[in-house]
Tab-separated table of C-alpha atoms in Angstrom:
chain	number	residue	atom	x	y	z
A	1	UNK	CA	-3.725	4.613	-9.880
A	2	UNK	CA	-0.396	5.233	-11.581
A	3	UNK	CA	1.504	4.518	-8.363
A	4	UNK	CA	-0.311	1.213	-7.896
A	5	UNK	CA	0.313	0.212	-11.493
A	6	UNK	CA	4.021	1.106	-11.375
A	7	UNK	CA	4.648	-0.787	-8.138
A	8	UNK	CA	2.440	-3.695	-9.147
A	9	UNK	CA	4.417	-4.121	-12.356
A	10	UNK	CA	7.468	-4.643	-10.127
A	11	UNK	CA	5.586	-7.416	-8.262
A	12	UNK	CA	5.427	-5.338	-5.063
A	13	UNK	CA	2.646	-6.315	-2.637
A	14	UNK	CA	0.081	-3.496	-2.760
A	15	UNK	CA	-2.371	-2.903	0.083
A	16	UNK	CA	-5.133	-0.500	-0.943
A	17	UNK	CA	-6.779	1.266	1.983
A	18	UNK	CA	-9.988	2.844	0.752
A	19	UNK	CA	-12.158	4.835	3.119
A	20	UNK	CA	-14.901	5.577	0.655
A	21	UNK	CA	-16.705	3.924	-2.220
A	22	UNK	CA	-15.413	6.520	-4.683
A	23	UNK	CA	-11.820	5.277	-4.349
A	24	UNK	CA	-11.521	3.489	-7.672
A	25	UNK	CA	-7.864	2.453	-7.215
A	26	UNK	CA	-8.995	-0.361	-4.930
A	27	UNK	CA	-10.243	-2.337	-7.921
A	28	UNK	CA	-6.913	-2.291	-9.740
A	29	UNK	CA	-5.657	-5.704	-10.808
A	30	UNK	CA	-2.359	-4.819	-9.111
A	31	UNK	CA	-3.902	-4.549	-5.633
A	32	UNK	CA	-2.874	-7.588	-3.593
A	33	UNK	CA	-4.983	-6.777	-0.547
A	34	UNK	CA	-7.824	-4.356	0.209
A	35	UNK	CA	-8.510	-3.100	3.722
A	36	UNK	CA	-11.217	-0.529	4.425
A	37	UNK	CA	-9.979	2.084	6.893
A	38	UNK	CA	-11.623	4.876	8.894
A	39	UNK	CA	-11.746	8.245	7.118
A	40	UNK	CA	-8.320	9.864	7.643
A	41	UNK	CA	-9.694	13.342	8.401
A	42	UNK	CA	-13.177	12.725	9.803
A	43	UNK	CA	-12.038	9.796	11.975
A	44	UNK	CA	-8.384	10.718	12.280
A	45	UNK	CA	-7.695	9.110	15.654
A	46	UNK	CA	-9.259	5.809	14.569
A	47	UNK	CA	-7.349	5.937	11.266
A	48	UNK	CA	-3.984	6.415	12.997
A	49	UNK	CA	-4.823	3.798	15.641
A	50	UNK	CA	-5.715	1.368	12.850
A	51	UNK	CA	-2.360	1.881	11.137
A	52	UNK	CA	-0.415	1.476	14.367
A	53	UNK	CA	-2.374	-1.556	15.557
A	54	UNK	CA	-1.708	-3.286	12.216
A	55	UNK	CA	1.967	-2.346	11.981
A	56	UNK	CA	3.129	-5.893	12.755
A	57	UNK	CA	0.895	-7.191	9.972
A	58	UNK	CA	2.626	-4.915	7.450
A	59	UNK	CA	6.054	-4.798	9.071
A	60	UNK	CA	8.477	-2.715	7.018
A	61	UNK	CA	5.726	-1.338	4.786
A	62	UNK	CA	6.107	1.902	2.886
A	63	UNK	CA	3.103	4.246	3.177
A	64	UNK	CA	2.405	6.337	0.108
A	65	UNK	CA	-0.380	8.853	0.583
A	66	UNK	CA	-2.338	9.251	-2.603
A	67	UNK	CA	-4.873	11.839	-1.482
A	68	UNK	CA	-4.966	15.008	0.613
A	69	UNK	CA	-6.983	13.553	3.506
A	70	UNK	CA	-4.462	10.785	4.111
A	71	UNK	CA	-1.484	13.082	3.554
A	72	UNK	CA	-2.650	15.596	6.169
A	73	UNK	CA	-3.404	12.976	8.829
A	74	UNK	CA	-0.189	11.048	8.238
A	75	UNK	CA	1.878	14.251	8.285
A	76	UNK	CA	0.338	15.252	11.625
A	77	UNK	CA	1.306	11.879	13.107
A	78	UNK	CA	4.591	11.356	11.254
A	79	UNK	CA	6.706	10.948	14.395
A	80	UNK	CA	4.565	8.140	15.742
A	81	UNK	CA	3.964	6.445	12.381
A	82	UNK	CA	7.625	6.571	11.356
A	83	UNK	CA	8.392	4.214	14.254
A	84	UNK	CA	6.339	1.557	12.467
A	85	UNK	CA	6.446	2.377	8.750
A	86	UNK	CA	8.543	4.006	6.076
A	87	UNK	CA	6.746	7.189	5.050
A	88	UNK	CA	6.851	8.553	1.520
A	89	UNK	CA	6.439	12.126	2.643
A	90	UNK	CA	7.835	13.514	5.868
A	91	UNK	CA	6.397	17.054	5.917
């Protein structure tokens, strides 16, 4: 939530990508857009495909993983995803 608040205060467009109802950051007033995504670990292939298929929609976006499930999946696919996005963490 702190990341969303800090970036939102700078007027940066924030896309929250919840995959579960317990993700409370999606209701932040700083979220510009909310898109429900497949679970990054349980539906990893669909999650990565979703990000790649929407890369033109969010061209030049910076992905910041804010949970372990997303971080693991994104790290495993960093080479492919880095062709489309800026990644906060290149493990």
